[in-house]
Tab-separated table of C-alpha atoms in Angstrom:
chain	number	residue	atom	x	y	z
A	1	MET	CA	0.247	0.064	0.109
A	2	LYS	CA	1.233	3.376	-0.830
A	3	LYS	CA	2.269	5.926	1.526
A	4	LEU	CA	0.940	9.441	1.262
A	5	VAL	CA	2.719	12.491	2.612
A	6	SER	CA	0.186	15.376	2.926
A	7	ALA	CA	0.675	19.254	3.504
A	8	GLN	CA	-0.323	18.912	7.231
A	9	ASP	CA	2.780	16.003	7.569
A	10	VAL	CA	4.892	18.621	6.366
A	11	VAL	CA	3.819	21.537	8.707
A	12	SER	CA	4.026	18.963	11.490
A	13	ALA	CA	7.622	18.089	10.100
A	14	ALA	CA	8.316	21.990	10.395
A	15	GLU	CA	7.134	22.340	13.971
A	16	ARG	CA	9.511	19.569	14.873
A	17	HIS	CA	12.428	20.926	12.727
A	18	GLU	CA	12.705	17.429	10.841
A	19	SER	CA	13.342	16.370	7.392
A	20	ILE	CA	10.852	13.639	5.516
A	21	TYR	CA	12.082	10.664	4.282
A	22	VAL	CA	10.483	8.948	1.356
A	23	ASP	CA	10.760	6.074	-0.795
A	24	GLY	CA	9.394	4.536	-4.312
A	25	ASN	CA	6.597	3.397	-2.378
A	26	THR	CA	5.591	7.096	-1.352
A	27	ILE	CA	3.372	9.715	-2.872
A	28	VAL	CA	4.238	13.289	-2.242
A	29	THR	CA	0.983	15.503	-2.849
A	30	PRO	CA	1.636	18.582	-4.787
A	31	GLN	CA	0.333	21.012	-2.085
A	32	ALA	CA	2.875	19.004	0.422
A	33	ARG	CA	5.524	19.705	-2.120
A	34	ASP	CA	4.763	23.495	-2.179
A	35	VAL	CA	4.577	23.578	1.679
A	36	ALA	CA	7.806	21.922	2.070
A	37	LYS	CA	9.506	24.808	-0.205
A	38	GLU	CA	7.821	27.387	1.691
A	39	ARG	CA	8.746	26.382	5.072
A	40	GLY	CA	12.028	24.914	4.401
A	41	VAL	CA	11.448	21.342	5.005
A	42	CYS	CA	13.694	18.760	3.172
A	43	ILE	CA	11.984	15.734	1.738
A	44	GLN	CA	14.640	13.269	0.838
A	45	GLY	CA	14.885	10.357	-1.071
A	46	GLY	CA	13.541	8.985	-4.283
A	47	PRO	CA	11.920	10.966	-7.296
A	48	ALA	CA	9.531	12.852	-4.685
A	49	ALA	CA	12.552	14.807	-3.119
A	50	VAL	CA	12.332	18.478	-2.514
A	51	ARG	CA	14.687	20.904	-1.559
A	52	PRO	CA	13.394	24.044	0.434
A	53	THR	CA	13.683	27.331	-1.346
A	54	HIS	CA	15.515	29.034	1.770
A	55	GLY	CA	18.331	27.892	4.023
A	56	SER	CA	21.558	26.153	2.504
A	57	PRO	CA	20.533	24.536	-0.910
A	58	GLU	CA	23.095	21.983	-0.569
A	59	THR	CA	21.623	20.551	2.567
A	60	CYS	CA	19.692	17.708	0.849
A	61	HIS	CA	22.425	17.245	-1.971
A	62	GLU	CA	25.081	16.413	0.471
A	63	ALA	CA	22.801	14.047	2.129
A	64	GLY	CA	22.746	11.983	-0.792
A	65	LEU	CA	19.464	13.356	-2.341
A	66	PRO	CA	19.384	13.059	-6.131
A	67	HIS	CA	17.988	16.111	-8.376
A	68	GLU	CA	14.153	15.608	-9.511
A	69	GLU	CA	14.013	13.878	-12.633
A	70	GLU	CA	11.904	14.723	-15.580
A	71	GLY	CA	9.932	11.956	-17.405
A	72	GLY	CA	10.656	9.423	-14.697
A	73	GLU	CA	8.017	6.750	-13.892
A	74	PRO	CA	4.641	7.898	-12.027
A	75	VAL	CA	4.599	6.953	-8.408
A	76	LEU	CA	0.974	5.916	-8.824
A	77	SER	CA	-0.474	4.195	-11.808
A	78	ALA	CA	-4.247	5.971	-12.831
A	79	ASP	CA	-6.092	3.045	-11.278
A	80	GLU	CA	-4.229	3.328	-7.901
A	81	LEU	CA	-4.186	7.302	-7.988
A	82	GLU	CA	-8.170	6.971	-8.312
A	83	ARG	CA	-8.479	4.447	-5.462
A	84	VAL	CA	-6.486	6.824	-3.213
A	85	ILE	CA	-8.493	9.914	-4.498
A	86	THR	CA	-11.944	8.104	-3.780
A	87	ALA	CA	-10.876	6.647	-0.462
A	88	ALA	CA	-9.775	10.166	0.837
A	89	LEU	CA	-12.871	11.654	-0.249
A	90	GLU	CA	-14.997	9.054	1.416
A	91	ARG	CA	-13.138	9.159	4.578
A	92	GLY	CA	-13.350	12.830	4.756
A	93	ILE	CA	-9.481	13.449	4.651
A	94	TRP	CA	-9.798	15.589	1.330
A	95	THR	CA	-12.749	17.860	-0.031
A	96	LYS	CA	-13.372	18.491	-3.608
A	97	ASP	CA	-11.780	21.804	-3.508
A	98	ASP	CA	-8.613	20.056	-2.231
A	99	ILE	CA	-8.395	17.754	-5.321
A	100	GLU	CA	-9.127	20.668	-7.503
A	101	GLY	CA	-6.058	22.231	-5.857
A	102	LEU	CA	-3.896	19.309	-6.241
A	103	PHE	CA	-4.631	18.947	-9.871
A	104	GLY	CA	-3.965	22.609	-10.464
A	105	ARG	CA	-7.650	22.853	-12.073
A	106	GLU	CA	-8.140	25.957	-14.139
A	107	GLY	CA	-9.706	28.973	-11.809
A	108	HIS	CA	-8.348	27.516	-8.686
A	109	SER	CA	-5.890	29.540	-6.849
A	110	ALA	CA	-4.862	29.592	-3.127
A	111	ASP	CA	-7.476	31.605	-0.794
A	112	PRO	CA	-5.317	35.016	-0.330
A	113	ASP	CA	-7.195	35.627	3.015
A	114	VAL	CA	-6.139	32.173	4.647
A	115	VAL	CA	-2.713	32.500	6.578
A	116	PRO	CA	-0.768	30.306	8.946
A	117	VAL	CA	-0.716	30.944	12.514
A	118	GLY	CA	2.653	30.758	14.764
A	119	VAL	CA	2.073	31.110	18.385
A	120	SER	CA	4.777	33.374	20.594
A	121	GLY	CA	5.505	32.740	24.277
A	122	ARG	CA	7.326	35.266	26.185
A	123	HIS	CA	10.797	35.892	25.289
A	124	ILE	CA	13.496	38.507	24.847
A	125	HIS	CA	15.699	39.807	22.231
A	126	LEU	CA	18.876	41.076	23.435
A	127	SER	CA	21.626	43.939	22.182
A	128	GLN	CA	25.116	42.498	21.967
A	129	GLY	CA	26.183	44.748	24.816
A	130	ASP	CA	23.505	43.276	27.018
A	131	LEU	CA	24.101	39.769	26.046
A	132	GLU	CA	27.851	40.283	27.198
A	133	ARG	CA	26.761	41.735	30.444
A	134	LEU	CA	24.320	38.985	31.036
A	135	PHE	CA	26.507	36.039	29.892
A	136	GLY	CA	30.042	37.361	29.821
A	137	THR	CA	32.559	39.337	27.545
A	138	GLY	CA	32.439	38.033	23.762
A	139	HIS	CA	29.192	35.719	24.568
A	140	GLN	CA	27.453	34.432	21.109
A	141	LEU	CA	24.115	33.219	21.044
A	142	THR	CA	23.783	29.193	20.835
A	143	PRO	CA	20.928	28.631	18.169
A	144	ILE	CA	18.778	25.738	19.063
A	145	LYS	CA	15.753	26.104	16.728
A	146	ASP	CA	14.961	27.984	13.430
A	147	LEU	CA	11.834	30.268	13.827
A	148	SER	CA	9.359	30.788	11.003
A	149	GLN	CA	10.743	34.154	10.032
A	150	PRO	CA	14.109	33.726	7.795
A	151	GLY	CA	17.198	33.999	10.071
A	152	GLN	CA	15.730	34.141	13.366
A	153	PHE	CA	16.006	31.508	15.847
A	154	ALA	CA	15.303	30.292	19.580
A	155	ALA	CA	18.581	30.107	21.539
A	156	LYS	CA	19.779	28.058	24.375
A	157	GLU	CA	20.319	31.075	26.568
A	158	CYS	CA	17.513	31.967	29.160
A	159	VAL	CA	17.228	34.767	31.594
A	160	THR	CA	14.983	35.933	34.512
A	161	LEU	CA	12.962	38.815	34.453
A	162	ALA	CA	12.380	40.869	37.955
A	163	GLY	CA	9.684	43.466	38.311
A	164	PRO	CA	8.526	45.681	41.069
A	165	LYS	CA	5.947	42.908	42.228
A	166	GLY	CA	7.886	39.402	41.082
A	167	VAL	CA	9.929	37.440	38.867
A	168	ILE	CA	9.707	35.140	35.964
A	169	GLN	CA	12.373	32.763	35.265
A	170	LYS	CA	13.549	30.687	32.336
A	171	VAL	CA	12.636	33.428	29.513
A	172	ARG	CA	14.091	32.331	26.349
A	173	VAL	CA	16.350	34.362	24.138
A	174	LEU	CA	15.846	34.661	20.524
A	175	GLY	CA	18.290	35.649	18.023
A	176	PRO	CA	20.049	37.168	16.313
A	177	VAL	CA	20.806	40.209	18.513
A	178	ARG	CA	19.361	43.578	17.849
A	179	PRO	CA	20.170	47.088	18.405
A	180	GLN	CA	18.150	47.494	21.373
A	181	THR	CA	16.950	44.890	23.785
A	182	GLN	CA	13.277	44.015	23.836
A	183	VAL	CA	11.397	42.009	26.057
A	184	GLU	CA	7.938	40.430	24.833
A	185	ILE	CA	5.549	39.184	27.571
A	186	LEU	CA	2.040	38.217	28.020
A	187	ALA	CA	-0.742	40.160	29.435
A	188	GLY	CA	-0.816	37.992	32.384
A	189	ASP	CA	2.627	38.458	33.217
A	190	THR	CA	2.228	42.109	33.545
A	191	PHE	CA	0.581	41.444	36.746
A	192	LYS	CA	3.140	39.260	38.308
A	193	LEU	CA	5.817	41.550	37.352
A	194	GLY	CA	4.085	44.720	38.224
A	195	VAL	CA	4.597	46.548	35.223
A	196	PRO	CA	2.019	48.467	33.078
A	197	GLN	CA	0.637	47.093	29.665
A	198	ALA	CA	2.367	48.641	26.491
A	199	ILE	CA	0.750	46.731	23.450
A	200	ARG	CA	3.310	47.523	20.883
A	201	LEU	CA	4.881	46.168	17.495
A	202	SER	CA	8.233	45.166	17.788
A	203	GLY	CA	10.653	47.981	17.722
A	204	HIS	CA	8.391	50.577	18.974
A	205	LEU	CA	9.662	50.749	22.486
A	206	GLU	CA	9.405	54.626	23.252
A	207	GLY	CA	7.594	54.959	26.701
A	208	THR	CA	7.237	51.356	27.624
A	209	PRO	CA	8.060	50.088	30.861
A	210	GLY	CA	11.387	48.642	32.133
A	211	VAL	CA	12.243	45.593	34.051
A	212	THR	CA	15.694	44.095	35.359
A	213	VAL	CA	17.084	41.050	33.293
A	214	VAL	CA	19.155	38.716	35.345
A	215	GLY	CA	21.624	36.303	33.719
A	216	PRO	CA	24.303	33.978	34.927
A	217	GLU	CA	26.994	36.584	34.945
A	218	GLY	CA	25.294	39.823	35.768
A	219	SER	CA	22.034	41.909	35.444
A	220	VAL	CA	20.857	44.716	33.243
A	221	VAL	CA	18.496	47.517	34.333
A	222	LEU	CA	16.117	48.240	31.332
A	223	ASP	CA	14.406	51.787	31.492
A	224	GLU	CA	12.203	50.853	28.803
A	225	GLY	CA	11.717	47.871	26.327
A	226	VAL	CA	8.809	45.637	27.832
A	227	ILE	CA	5.974	45.064	25.265
A	228	VAL	CA	2.959	42.802	25.125
A	229	ALA	CA	3.215	42.207	21.481
A	230	ALA	CA	0.366	43.404	19.067
A	231	ARG	CA	-1.080	40.755	16.886
A	232	HIS	CA	0.369	40.932	13.584
A	233	ILE	CA	1.029	39.234	10.222
A	234	HIS	CA	4.568	38.750	8.575
A	235	MET	CA	5.031	38.682	5.071
A	236	ASN	CA	7.335	39.890	2.359
A	237	PRO	CA	6.538	42.233	-0.543
A	238	ALA	CA	5.823	39.333	-3.096
A	239	GLN	CA	3.300	37.712	-0.827
A	240	ALA	CA	1.745	41.133	0.072
A	241	ALA	CA	1.268	41.850	-3.874
A	242	GLU	CA	-0.066	38.469	-4.736
A	243	ARG	CA	-2.662	38.495	-1.575
A	244	GLY	CA	-3.739	42.198	-1.958
A	245	PHE	CA	-2.190	43.531	1.521
A	246	HIS	CA	0.088	46.434	2.257
A	247	ASP	CA	2.360	47.520	5.037
A	248	GLY	CA	0.640	48.750	8.188
A	249	GLN	CA	-2.939	47.629	7.268
A	250	VAL	CA	-5.229	46.566	10.024
A	251	VAL	CA	-7.295	43.793	9.792
A	252	SER	CA	-9.062	40.930	11.699
A	253	LEU	CA	-8.785	37.327	12.197
A	254	LYS	CA	-11.819	35.041	11.756
A	255	ILE	CA	-11.204	31.800	13.709
A	256	ASP	CA	-13.341	28.703	13.425
A	257	GLY	CA	-13.834	25.826	15.810
A	258	GLU	CA	-15.553	25.153	19.271
A	259	ARG	CA	-14.240	28.452	20.780
A	260	GLY	CA	-13.630	30.294	17.553
A	261	GLY	CA	-14.368	33.915	17.356
A	262	LEU	CA	-12.803	37.112	15.953
A	263	LEU	CA	-9.546	38.891	16.776
A	264	ASP	CA	-9.259	42.643	15.805
A	265	ASN	CA	-6.558	45.088	15.319
A	266	VAL	CA	-4.105	42.699	13.399
A	267	ILE	CA	-1.440	44.670	11.909
A	268	VAL	CA	0.186	43.464	8.499
A	269	ARG	CA	3.717	43.926	8.662
A	270	VAL	CA	5.444	43.777	4.942
A	271	THR	CA	9.452	43.317	4.953
A	272	GLU	CA	11.801	42.283	2.749
A	273	GLY	CA	13.051	39.630	5.020
A	274	GLY	CA	9.526	38.543	6.135
A	275	ASN	CA	7.656	35.011	5.417
A	276	LEU	CA	3.786	34.591	5.647
A	277	ASP	CA	2.924	33.801	9.087
A	278	CYS	CA	0.233	35.204	11.520
A	279	HIS	CA	1.663	35.915	15.066
A	280	ILE	CA	-0.474	35.629	18.286
A	281	ASP	CA	0.632	34.802	21.719
A	282	THR	CA	0.070	31.810	23.844
A	283	GLU	CA	-2.900	33.233	25.801
A	284	GLU	CA	-4.756	34.256	22.528
A	285	ALA	CA	-4.056	30.881	21.130
A	286	ASN	CA	-5.279	29.144	24.352
A	287	ALA	CA	-8.324	31.245	24.325
A	288	PHE	CA	-9.451	30.323	20.784
A	289	HIS	CA	-7.739	26.656	20.975
A	290	VAL	CA	-5.426	27.741	18.009
A	291	LYS	CA	-1.990	26.042	17.651
A	292	CYS	CA	1.082	26.334	15.553
A	293	GLY	CA	0.429	25.325	12.001
A	294	SER	CA	-3.342	26.258	12.001
A	295	THR	CA	-4.742	28.410	9.328
A	296	VAL	CA	-7.030	31.489	10.049
A	297	ARG	CA	-9.214	33.836	7.888
A	298	VAL	CA	-8.245	37.431	7.278
A	299	VAL	CA	-11.049	39.693	7.441
A	300	ARG	CA	-10.363	43.073	5.736
């Protein structure tokens, strides 16, 4: 029996930062191949291999991945493909719209108002100077996990936040370093720390509260830089043009499901280094039963 690799399998692999390994007994759907390229997931082995569009282009090649071959034998015969599709429809795995998309039927296009979700917990971005004060002279961040935005990563390093009313330990540092230290916390964290809520976009730090940051080699007292991140959608100029968005546009998010609803005041951020992803925090995600890799609908 043939194994099927779907787009959701690729999304799950992206969340775990894993590659997908296939053989001659595997079919990779066209949508899965597109998602793999978009999210940087390497599908290795056999004619279904896909290299991600970002990251090192040699990654899969060095692992013995052959280039895609044109005119090769189809993975499934016509009869086998028909049985797979029929079974998927009967079991509710695919809808008719999914099938139209898989085969690129005329008139079908991706819904420009459906976007993937990334869920953010509390974290901190450090300047190089503050990094060295907290972890020692010359210290460099140790990446442990790539994030959805190209070039950004979660680091091994963690710090403690100390406010007038309490502390929060094990706050993850994200990299790379920035010109100014920025602390992103949850709304509920402001009560524990005893600081005002300042809902801002990243980088908009003027007039925000401060906090004391404690590391293994020292501490830093910030006069400003603590924010509750405003909801936002990242994308690059090409993605914005394709979907009809512009930088600074304010939209809403329609979330389906048992605890679905509407999230307002979501800001579109169009940057050259961006990649399509809607960012909400863990409190918002928990309230609506949303997880990383889910999709939501933009209401303009």
